[in-house]
Tab-separated table of C-alpha atoms in Angstrom:
chain	number	residue	atom	x	y	z
A	141	MET	CA	13.331	24.260	94.511
A	142	GLU	CA	10.962	22.585	96.960
A	143	ALA	CA	12.485	24.517	99.856
A	144	ILE	CA	12.123	27.750	97.940
A	145	ALA	CA	8.509	27.014	97.059
A	146	SER	CA	7.759	26.147	100.665
A	147	SER	CA	9.305	29.372	101.881
A	148	LEU	CA	7.124	31.269	99.435
A	149	GLY	CA	4.078	29.450	100.752
A	150	VAL	CA	3.001	28.011	97.418
A	151	SER	CA	2.961	24.698	95.634
A	152	ARG	CA	6.048	23.834	93.612
A	153	VAL	CA	3.832	22.478	90.852
A	154	PRO	CA	4.120	24.848	87.852
A	155	ILE	CA	0.981	26.824	87.141
A	156	SER	CA	0.147	27.156	83.484
A	157	ARG	CA	-1.648	30.179	82.153
A	158	PRO	CA	-2.873	31.206	78.721
A	159	ALA	CA	-0.517	33.517	76.860
A	160	SER	CA	-3.223	36.158	76.763
A	161	GLN	CA	-3.091	36.349	80.558
A	162	ALA	CA	0.699	36.707	80.747
A	163	ALA	CA	0.561	40.395	81.597
A	164	SER	CA	-2.874	40.583	83.183
A	165	HIS	CA	-1.688	41.936	86.524
A	166	THR	CA	-2.648	45.594	86.475
A	167	ALA	CA	-2.709	48.439	88.915
A	168	THR	CA	-5.941	50.296	89.504
A	169	PRO	CA	-5.529	53.674	91.210
A	170	ARG	CA	-7.802	54.223	94.191
A	171	SER	CA	-7.917	57.016	96.694
A	172	PRO	CA	-6.323	57.020	99.140
A	173	ALA	CA	-4.649	53.652	98.441
A	174	MET	CA	-3.363	51.637	95.516
A	175	THR	CA	-4.757	48.129	95.013
A	176	LEU	CA	-3.078	45.607	92.728
A	177	VAL	CA	-5.698	43.228	91.338
A	178	ALA	CA	-5.172	39.490	90.917
A	179	SER	CA	-5.538	37.347	87.858
A	180	SER	CA	-8.234	34.698	88.173
A	181	HIS	CA	-5.550	32.111	87.370
A	182	GLY	CA	-3.949	32.367	90.779
A	183	SER	CA	-2.305	30.315	93.482
A	184	ALA	CA	-2.384	31.213	97.154
A	185	LEU	CA	0.652	33.427	96.633
A	186	ARG	CA	-0.973	35.263	93.732
A	187	GLU	CA	-4.060	35.994	95.785
A	188	VAL	CA	-2.057	37.279	98.744
A	189	VAL	CA	0.343	39.266	96.567
A	190	HIS	CA	-2.317	40.902	94.436
A	191	GLN	CA	-5.537	41.043	96.455
A	192	ALA	CA	-3.896	42.040	99.726
A	193	ARG	CA	-1.521	44.604	98.314
A	194	ASN	CA	-3.191	47.806	99.461
A	195	PHE	CA	-0.438	50.288	100.135
A	196	PRO	CA	-1.276	52.247	103.274
A	197	ARG	CA	-1.658	56.006	103.268
A	198	ALA	CA	-0.410	56.262	99.701
A	199	SER	CA	-2.226	59.308	98.381
A	200	PRO	CA	-1.746	60.736	94.886
A	201	PRO	CA	0.541	61.505	93.202
A	202	GLN	CA	1.034	57.921	92.150
A	203	CYS	CA	3.706	57.355	89.542
A	204	VAL	CA	2.759	54.241	87.609
A	205	CYS	CA	4.035	52.651	84.444
A	206	HIS	CA	4.829	49.375	82.757
A	207	SER	CA	8.490	49.196	81.794
A	208	ALA	CA	9.561	46.775	79.085
A	209	SER	CA	13.079	48.104	79.112
A	210	LEU	CA	14.536	46.243	82.062
A	211	ALA	CA	15.678	43.028	80.397
A	212	GLN	CA	17.346	41.826	77.256
A	213	ALA	CA	15.089	42.057	74.238
A	214	GLY	CA	13.066	38.948	73.573
A	215	ARG	CA	14.623	36.873	76.355
A	216	HIS	CA	12.902	35.450	79.424
A	217	VAL	CA	15.769	36.141	81.814
A	218	HIS	CA	16.333	37.914	85.079
A	219	PRO	CA	16.495	41.619	84.197
A	220	HIS	CA	19.847	41.938	85.932
A	221	SER	CA	21.629	39.048	84.199
A	222	ALA	CA	22.493	40.665	80.876
A	223	SER	CA	26.131	40.902	79.829
A	224	PRO	CA	27.892	43.908	78.268
A	225	SER	CA	27.493	44.299	74.553
A	226	SER	CA	30.418	44.586	72.185
A	227	SER	CA	28.362	46.424	69.605
A	228	SER	CA	30.192	49.290	67.960
A	229	SER	CA	27.157	50.871	66.373
A	230	SER	CA	27.649	54.583	65.857
A	231	SER	CA	23.978	55.476	65.843
A	232	SER	CA	22.663	57.532	68.722
A	233	PRO	CA	21.129	55.773	71.740
A	234	SER	CA	17.782	57.408	71.117
A	235	SER	CA	17.545	55.775	67.694
A	236	ARG	CA	19.245	52.439	68.210
A	237	PHE	CA	17.434	51.505	71.426
A	238	SER	CA	13.784	50.523	71.209
A	239	LEU	CA	11.452	48.977	73.758
A	240	PRO	CA	10.975	45.260	72.975
A	241	SER	CA	7.392	44.117	73.365
A	242	SER	CA	8.405	40.590	74.336
A	243	SER	CA	10.732	41.298	77.243
A	244	PRO	CA	9.736	40.942	80.921
A	245	ARG	CA	7.810	43.880	82.311
A	246	HIS	CA	8.000	45.597	85.658
A	247	LEU	CA	5.358	47.869	87.089
A	248	ILE	CA	6.799	50.814	88.988
A	249	VAL	CA	4.670	52.827	91.393
A	250	CYS	CA	6.003	55.802	93.321
A	251	SER	CA	3.660	57.372	95.837
A	252	LEU	CA	3.761	59.561	98.920
A	253	LYS	CA	2.139	59.110	102.271
A	254	GLU	CA	-0.535	61.578	103.330
A	255	GLY	CA	0.825	64.713	104.900
A	256	LEU	CA	3.969	65.179	102.831
A	257	PRO	CA	4.223	68.312	100.673
A	258	SER	CA	3.385	66.652	97.353
A	259	SER	CA	0.507	64.514	98.571
A	260	SER	CA	-2.121	66.064	96.314
A	261	ALA	CA	-2.833	65.065	92.753
A	262	SER	CA	-1.625	68.389	91.390
A	263	ALA	CA	1.540	68.625	93.473
A	264	LEU	CA	4.254	66.529	91.901
A	265	PRO	CA	7.801	67.686	92.761
A	266	THR	CA	8.179	71.293	91.698
A	267	PRO	CA	10.387	72.289	88.736
A	268	SER	CA	12.496	74.426	91.104
A	269	ILE	CA	14.017	71.228	92.465
A	270	PRO	CA	16.647	69.814	90.077
A	271	SER	CA	15.987	66.397	88.608
A	272	LEU	CA	19.248	65.203	90.190
A	273	PRO	CA	21.600	66.759	92.745
A	274	PRO	CA	24.537	68.822	91.482
A	275	VAL	CA	27.729	66.796	91.206
A	276	PRO	CA	31.342	67.759	90.503
A	277	PRO	CA	32.757	67.149	87.023
A	278	GLY	CA	33.609	63.510	86.468
A	279	PRO	CA	34.987	61.221	83.773
A	280	ALA	CA	33.564	60.967	80.289
A	281	HIS	CA	29.884	60.037	80.172
A	282	VAL	CA	28.882	56.532	79.129
A	283	ILE	CA	26.433	58.183	76.706
A	284	PRO	CA	27.403	61.365	74.825
A	285	ALA	CA	25.860	64.385	76.519
A	286	GLU	CA	24.085	65.426	73.323
A	287	ASP	CA	22.310	62.036	73.121
A	288	LEU	CA	21.567	61.504	76.787
A	289	PRO	CA	18.356	63.582	77.249
A	290	ALA	CA	16.608	61.912	74.317
A	291	PHE	CA	17.668	58.479	75.554
A	292	VAL	CA	16.412	59.111	79.083
A	293	ALA	CA	13.176	60.458	77.603
A	294	CYS	CA	12.545	56.971	76.164
A	295	SER	CA	12.051	55.740	79.725
A	296	PRO	CA	8.429	54.855	80.440
A	297	LEU	CA	9.104	56.104	83.968
A	298	LEU	CA	10.153	59.656	83.205
A	299	GLN	CA	6.753	61.331	83.022
A	300	ARG	CA	5.477	59.242	85.898
A	301	VAL	CA	8.172	60.589	88.190
A	302	GLY	CA	7.302	64.144	87.196
A	303	LEU	CA	10.169	64.834	84.770
A	304	SER	CA	10.533	65.842	81.144
A	305	GLN	CA	13.311	65.672	78.585
A	306	ALA	CA	13.910	69.370	79.244
A	307	ASP	CA	14.582	68.613	82.918
A	308	VAL	CA	17.195	66.046	81.930
A	309	GLN	CA	18.712	68.498	79.438
A	310	ARG	CA	19.002	71.133	82.157
A	311	ASP	CA	20.759	68.697	84.510
A	312	VAL	CA	22.537	66.641	81.853
A	313	ARG	CA	25.912	66.815	83.599
A	314	ALA	CA	24.477	65.246	86.745
A	315	TRP	CA	22.717	62.503	84.751
A	316	GLY	CA	25.927	61.694	82.913
A	317	ALA	CA	28.140	61.728	85.996
A	318	LEU	CA	25.790	59.632	88.114
A	319	GLY	CA	25.260	57.254	85.200
A	320	HIS	CA	29.014	56.718	85.100
A	321	GLU	CA	29.019	56.151	88.870
A	322	LEU	CA	26.380	53.444	88.512
A	323	ALA	CA	28.150	51.821	85.577
A	324	GLN	CA	31.263	51.566	87.713
A	325	GLN	CA	29.405	50.285	90.757
A	326	LEU	CA	27.585	47.630	88.717
A	327	GLY	CA	30.812	46.419	87.116
A	328	PHE	CA	29.952	47.591	83.609
A	329	LEU	CA	33.240	49.395	82.979
A	330	GLY	CA	36.124	47.608	81.307
A	331	LYS	CA	39.846	47.986	81.904
A	332	GLY	CA	40.913	51.548	82.482
A	333	GLY	CA	37.337	52.594	83.167
A	334	LYS	CA	36.308	52.315	79.527
A	335	ALA	CA	32.570	51.942	79.136
A	336	GLN	CA	31.420	48.644	77.629
A	337	LEU	CA	27.703	48.980	78.056
A	338	GLY	CA	25.094	47.284	75.942
A	339	GLU	CA	21.444	48.097	75.480
A	340	ALA	CA	20.229	46.384	78.641
A	341	GLN	CA	22.843	48.025	80.846
A	342	LEU	CA	22.147	51.534	79.535
A	343	ARG	CA	18.422	51.078	80.056
A	344	ARG	CA	18.878	49.817	83.571
A	345	ILE	CA	20.940	52.861	84.487
A	346	PHE	CA	19.262	55.716	82.619
A	347	GLN	CA	15.685	54.521	82.189
A	348	TYR	CA	15.190	52.674	85.478
A	349	TYR	CA	17.623	53.313	88.334
A	350	LEU	CA	18.296	57.016	87.771
A	351	PRO	CA	14.628	58.016	87.286
A	352	VAL	CA	13.716	56.174	90.491
A	353	PHE	CA	16.637	57.801	92.319
A	354	SER	CA	15.586	61.191	90.973
A	355	TRP	CA	12.115	60.701	92.430
A	356	CYS	CA	13.502	59.554	95.791
A	357	TRP	CA	16.028	62.396	95.996
A	358	ARG	CA	13.407	65.025	95.224
A	359	GLN	CA	11.093	63.606	97.897
A	360	LEU	CA	13.971	64.007	100.339
A	361	GLN	CA	14.315	67.677	99.358
A	362	LEU	CA	10.584	68.239	99.865
A	363	HIS	CA	10.732	66.408	103.184
A	364	ARG	CA	13.554	68.671	104.328
A	365	ALA	CA	11.703	71.761	103.142
A	366	GLN	CA	8.630	70.744	105.103
A	367	ALA	CA	10.728	70.256	108.242
A	368	ALA	CA	12.332	73.684	107.768
A	369	GLY	CA	8.931	75.262	107.188
A	370	GLY	CA	7.726	73.752	110.431
A	371	GLY	CA	10.314	75.640	112.438
A	372	ALA	CA	13.115	73.078	112.309
A	373	ALA	CA	15.461	75.184	110.176
A	374	ASP	CA	18.302	74.864	112.683
A	375	ALA	CA	17.728	71.178	113.354
A	376	GLN	CA	18.399	68.089	111.279
A	377	ALA	CA	15.162	66.791	109.749
A	378	ALA	CA	14.159	63.256	110.622
A	379	PRO	CA	15.214	60.801	107.911
A	380	LEU	CA	12.812	60.126	105.065
A	381	VAL	CA	11.807	56.453	105.199
A	382	ILE	CA	11.190	55.025	101.723
A	383	GLY	CA	9.459	51.656	101.545
A	384	ILE	CA	10.530	49.614	98.521
A	385	SER	CA	8.147	46.754	97.845
A	386	ALA	CA	9.009	44.202	95.176
A	387	PRO	CA	8.610	40.460	94.530
A	388	GLN	CA	11.313	38.044	95.555
A	389	GLY	CA	14.149	37.615	93.104
A	390	CYS	CA	13.237	40.549	90.844
A	391	GLY	CA	16.424	42.461	91.588
A	392	LYS	CA	15.267	44.781	94.364
A	393	THR	CA	18.512	44.247	96.265
A	394	THR	CA	20.454	45.636	93.299
A	395	VAL	CA	17.997	48.529	93.021
A	396	VAL	CA	18.406	49.329	96.708
A	397	GLU	CA	22.205	49.025	96.573
A	398	SER	CA	22.237	51.384	93.599
A	399	LEU	CA	20.015	53.895	95.387
A	400	GLU	CA	22.179	53.705	98.500
A	401	HIS	CA	25.322	54.245	96.416
A	402	LEU	CA	23.805	57.243	94.635
A	403	PHE	CA	22.720	58.813	97.913
A	404	THR	CA	26.223	58.274	99.286
A	405	VAL	CA	28.032	59.868	96.338
A	406	THR	CA	25.651	62.835	96.556
A	407	ARG	CA	26.624	63.314	100.212
A	408	CYS	CA	23.537	61.888	101.862
A	409	THR	CA	23.707	59.279	104.605
A	410	ALA	CA	21.495	56.336	103.702
A	411	ALA	CA	20.663	53.348	105.894
A	412	THR	CA	19.375	50.171	104.278
A	413	VAL	CA	17.280	47.556	106.039
A	414	SER	CA	15.236	44.652	104.729
A	415	ILE	CA	12.275	42.820	106.196
A	416	ASP	CA	14.561	39.779	105.902
A	417	ASP	CA	16.743	41.340	108.597
A	418	PHE	CA	13.825	41.031	111.005
A	419	TYR	CA	13.038	37.340	110.618
A	420	LEU	CA	12.507	35.457	113.853
A	421	THR	CA	15.516	33.697	115.287
A	422	ALA	CA	15.831	29.981	114.558
A	423	GLN	CA	14.387	29.340	118.003
A	424	GLY	CA	11.500	31.710	117.386
A	425	GLN	CA	10.736	30.140	114.015
A	426	ALA	CA	10.726	26.686	115.612
A	427	ALA	CA	8.240	27.918	118.213
A	428	LEU	CA	6.016	29.345	115.471
A	429	ARG	CA	6.152	26.052	113.589
A	430	GLU	CA	5.245	24.076	116.708
A	431	ALA	CA	2.362	26.436	117.499
A	432	HIS	CA	0.861	25.816	114.049
A	433	PRO	CA	1.536	22.159	113.225
A	434	GLY	CA	0.756	21.226	109.648
A	435	ASN	CA	0.579	24.808	108.393
A	436	ARG	CA	3.130	24.805	105.580
A	437	LEU	CA	2.900	28.603	105.260
A	438	LEU	CA	4.366	29.032	108.739
A	439	GLU	CA	6.754	26.096	108.662
A	440	LEU	CA	9.603	28.159	107.234
A	441	ARG	CA	10.464	31.848	107.204
A	442	GLY	CA	8.922	34.177	104.643
A	443	ASN	CA	5.251	34.822	105.300
A	444	ALA	CA	3.516	37.180	107.694
A	445	GLY	CA	4.087	35.865	111.195
A	446	SER	CA	7.712	34.890	110.656
A	447	HIS	CA	9.129	38.334	111.474
A	448	ASP	CA	10.120	39.985	114.741
A	449	LEU	CA	7.843	43.018	114.503
A	450	PRO	CA	9.079	44.744	117.686
A	451	LEU	CA	12.684	44.504	116.457
A	452	GLY	CA	11.666	46.133	113.173
A	453	VAL	CA	9.766	48.913	114.922
A	454	ALA	CA	12.654	49.554	117.307
A	455	THR	CA	15.200	49.694	114.477
A	456	LEU	CA	13.140	51.977	112.227
A	457	SER	CA	12.257	54.237	115.155
A	458	ALA	CA	15.908	54.491	116.158
A	459	LEU	CA	16.831	55.406	112.591
A	460	LYS	CA	14.118	58.072	112.445
A	461	HIS	CA	15.641	59.629	115.573
A	462	ALA	CA	19.244	59.387	114.348
A	463	THR	CA	19.491	63.107	113.625
A	464	ALA	CA	22.426	64.069	115.836
A	465	PRO	CA	26.048	63.767	114.681
A	466	GLY	CA	27.715	60.721	116.169
A	467	THR	CA	24.474	58.847	116.789
A	468	LYS	CA	24.915	55.161	116.005
A	469	VAL	CA	22.196	52.678	115.130
A	470	ALA	CA	22.918	48.964	114.797
A	471	LEU	CA	21.234	47.323	111.802
A	472	PRO	CA	20.156	43.708	112.396
A	473	ARG	CA	21.274	41.113	109.877
A	474	TYR	CA	20.020	37.613	109.128
A	475	ASP	CA	22.028	34.578	108.015
A	476	LYS	CA	19.879	32.631	105.556
A	477	SER	CA	22.487	29.903	105.200
A	478	ALA	CA	22.429	28.905	108.883
A	479	PHE	CA	20.901	25.599	109.949
A	480	SER	CA	21.098	24.118	106.448
A	481	GLY	CA	19.171	26.990	104.925
A	482	ARG	CA	16.500	27.376	107.595
A	483	GLY	CA	18.327	30.506	108.731
A	484	ASP	CA	19.015	32.348	111.966
A	485	ARG	CA	19.638	35.911	113.065
A	486	SER	CA	23.280	36.922	112.953
A	487	PRO	CA	24.901	37.713	116.321
A	488	PRO	CA	24.637	41.429	117.250
A	489	SER	CA	28.433	41.611	117.145
A	490	GLN	CA	28.165	41.117	113.379
A	491	TRP	CA	25.554	43.817	112.794
A	492	PRO	CA	26.771	46.869	110.894
A	493	ALA	CA	26.051	50.300	112.334
A	494	VAL	CA	25.097	53.529	110.629
A	495	GLN	CA	26.239	56.830	112.064
A	496	GLY	CA	23.988	59.860	112.179
A	497	PRO	CA	22.769	62.177	111.078
A	498	VAL	CA	20.839	59.823	108.792
A	499	ASP	CA	19.161	61.434	105.775
A	500	VAL	CA	17.198	58.581	104.230
A	501	VAL	CA	16.206	55.034	105.166
A	502	LEU	CA	15.656	52.478	102.397
A	503	PHE	CA	13.349	49.780	103.772
A	504	GLU	CA	12.800	46.938	101.320
A	505	GLY	CA	10.819	43.726	101.263
A	506	TRP	CA	8.637	41.533	99.095
A	507	MET	CA	5.488	41.963	101.221
A	508	LEU	CA	5.895	45.532	102.425
A	509	GLY	CA	2.616	47.424	102.288
A	510	PHE	CA	0.410	44.338	102.096
A	511	GLN	CA	-2.848	44.526	104.016
A	512	PRO	CA	-5.125	41.629	104.981
A	513	VAL	CA	-8.155	40.662	102.962
A	514	HIS	CA	-11.483	39.549	104.419
A	515	HIS	CA	-11.003	36.251	106.244
A	516	ASP	CA	-13.507	34.519	103.950
A	517	ALA	CA	-11.449	35.510	100.913
A	518	ALA	CA	-8.286	34.093	102.460
A	519	ALA	CA	-9.985	30.862	103.507
A	520	ALA	CA	-11.450	30.406	100.037
A	521	VAL	CA	-7.955	30.338	98.556
A	522	ASP	CA	-6.388	28.094	101.193
A	523	PRO	CA	-7.485	27.517	104.810
A	524	GLN	CA	-3.840	27.765	105.867
A	525	LEU	CA	-3.841	31.373	104.691
A	526	GLU	CA	-6.239	32.414	107.445
A	527	GLU	CA	-3.525	32.630	110.117
A	528	VAL	CA	-1.141	34.413	107.742
A	529	ASN	CA	-3.921	36.857	106.873
A	530	VAL	CA	-4.544	37.573	110.562
A	531	ARG	CA	-0.832	38.140	111.176
A	532	LEU	CA	-0.638	40.484	108.194
A	533	ALA	CA	-2.703	43.112	110.023
A	534	GLU	CA	0.064	43.452	112.613
A	535	TYR	CA	2.502	44.745	109.983
A	536	SER	CA	0.789	48.138	110.010
A	537	ALA	CA	3.236	48.890	112.832
A	538	TRP	CA	5.960	48.929	110.164
A	539	HIS	CA	3.920	50.608	107.443
A	540	ASP	CA	3.063	53.537	109.706
A	541	LEU	CA	6.773	54.393	109.849
A	542	VAL	CA	7.110	54.640	106.050
A	543	ASP	CA	6.882	58.101	104.451
A	544	ALA	CA	6.974	57.234	100.736
A	545	TRP	CA	6.640	54.102	98.616
A	546	VAL	CA	8.401	52.702	95.576
A	547	ILE	CA	6.535	49.626	94.372
A	548	ILE	CA	7.883	47.194	91.783
A	549	GLN	CA	5.688	44.454	90.357
A	550	VAL	CA	6.517	41.889	87.699
A	551	ALA	CA	3.923	41.019	85.084
A	552	ASP	CA	4.099	37.271	85.724
A	553	VAL	CA	4.480	35.952	89.264
A	554	ASP	CA	5.724	32.619	87.876
A	555	TRP	CA	9.029	34.344	87.104
A	556	VAL	CA	9.581	34.705	90.854
A	557	PHE	CA	10.198	30.953	91.128
A	558	GLU	CA	12.879	31.044	88.454
A	559	TRP	CA	14.567	34.130	89.896
A	560	ARG	CA	14.484	32.753	93.446
A	561	LEU	CA	16.143	29.571	92.203
A	562	GLN	CA	18.858	31.648	90.518
A	563	ALA	CA	19.407	33.570	93.756
A	564	GLU	CA	19.553	30.359	95.802
A	565	VAL	CA	22.102	28.803	93.457
A	566	ALA	CA	24.213	31.968	93.525
A	567	MET	CA	24.048	32.139	97.321
A	568	ARG	CA	25.224	28.547	97.711
A	569	ALA	CA	27.969	28.987	95.116
A	570	THR	CA	29.421	31.952	96.997
A	571	ALA	CA	28.611	30.653	100.498
A	572	SER	CA	26.856	33.956	101.109
A	573	PRO	CA	24.798	34.292	104.307
A	574	ALA	CA	22.089	36.319	102.569
């Protein structure tokens, strides 16, 4: 746990907080950016995460909501750790699933960069674009088609992503088929493909993952339409780069894998990269540590300054130009288990490659979109933050390549410690490099 805390740049001493402050992290819309405001009961990490999180060029529309539907009711657990339910209740999903007030909450923000077609407050994706792409007939739905629209309508995300129950009703076959695809991908189907989904699993699929995918897919359609309107009708549009910013351990990898799978089954080529893929090599991290002796925030990988920014820019730029058939782009990978957990970049021979034309790039990371605060504010929290704060400004080179943002925030940053520990234990148990 100490290593994890060090890599996060915070003390491993638990921080207590009054129950009334448990969900005090709120999002306050500002134009043209979104600022997430910190609780006064904050560590250095809290201040950086919440004060510095101004998402660049993110104009309205901004799709914001608190979702209490992403974890088992009444349990303080990772939202992705629930097991299938054996309940045989015959009541409809819309009546037997309620939103528990005591479960962990996520804040979801979807916003577009200035210049894209729906970058004005009144221009959410148009109704002429389906809520989900057409798909061929598939196996039986995991929720009866007659119940599915009402169940999806219970999602606190639906309105925020510009959809209504009527939209889901119109495209119910696609929602059902893609829901089944996700259930299979996530391992929720029993022997013979029989659905064995409980409340948490159904919510994850239909009230979280699919609404977010719907928003992302529709932004891709608008992006393509803009390219065609600009005279590129006969050419492949540049890929849409979606930045996915979320705290460590909150399940963003599963979200991204689900989005990538859904894009793939709907015949779109998706490339996935993480800021973790761009960490400095072990040698580079050692040089950073030696250049800043005693600064625990730069001792290990994780904070601003510990990434190879030129490598990230080169990779994202190459992906944005991967519009011709046969184009190949190598995607860097990082081995977190190397050097007893200090990590090192994997050899280029082990990097996967994506073949163009690429349609969408999913770029995820815990600190994506963060912007520096005033140096006095950083120093007031912790003098060691000053260098990290300075380095943070350099990450605009990445942010400028992002076209749209999906932002996930948990209500209580303390949960990040617990989830990171779970991830570390799982990684060591499976000898996984990441």
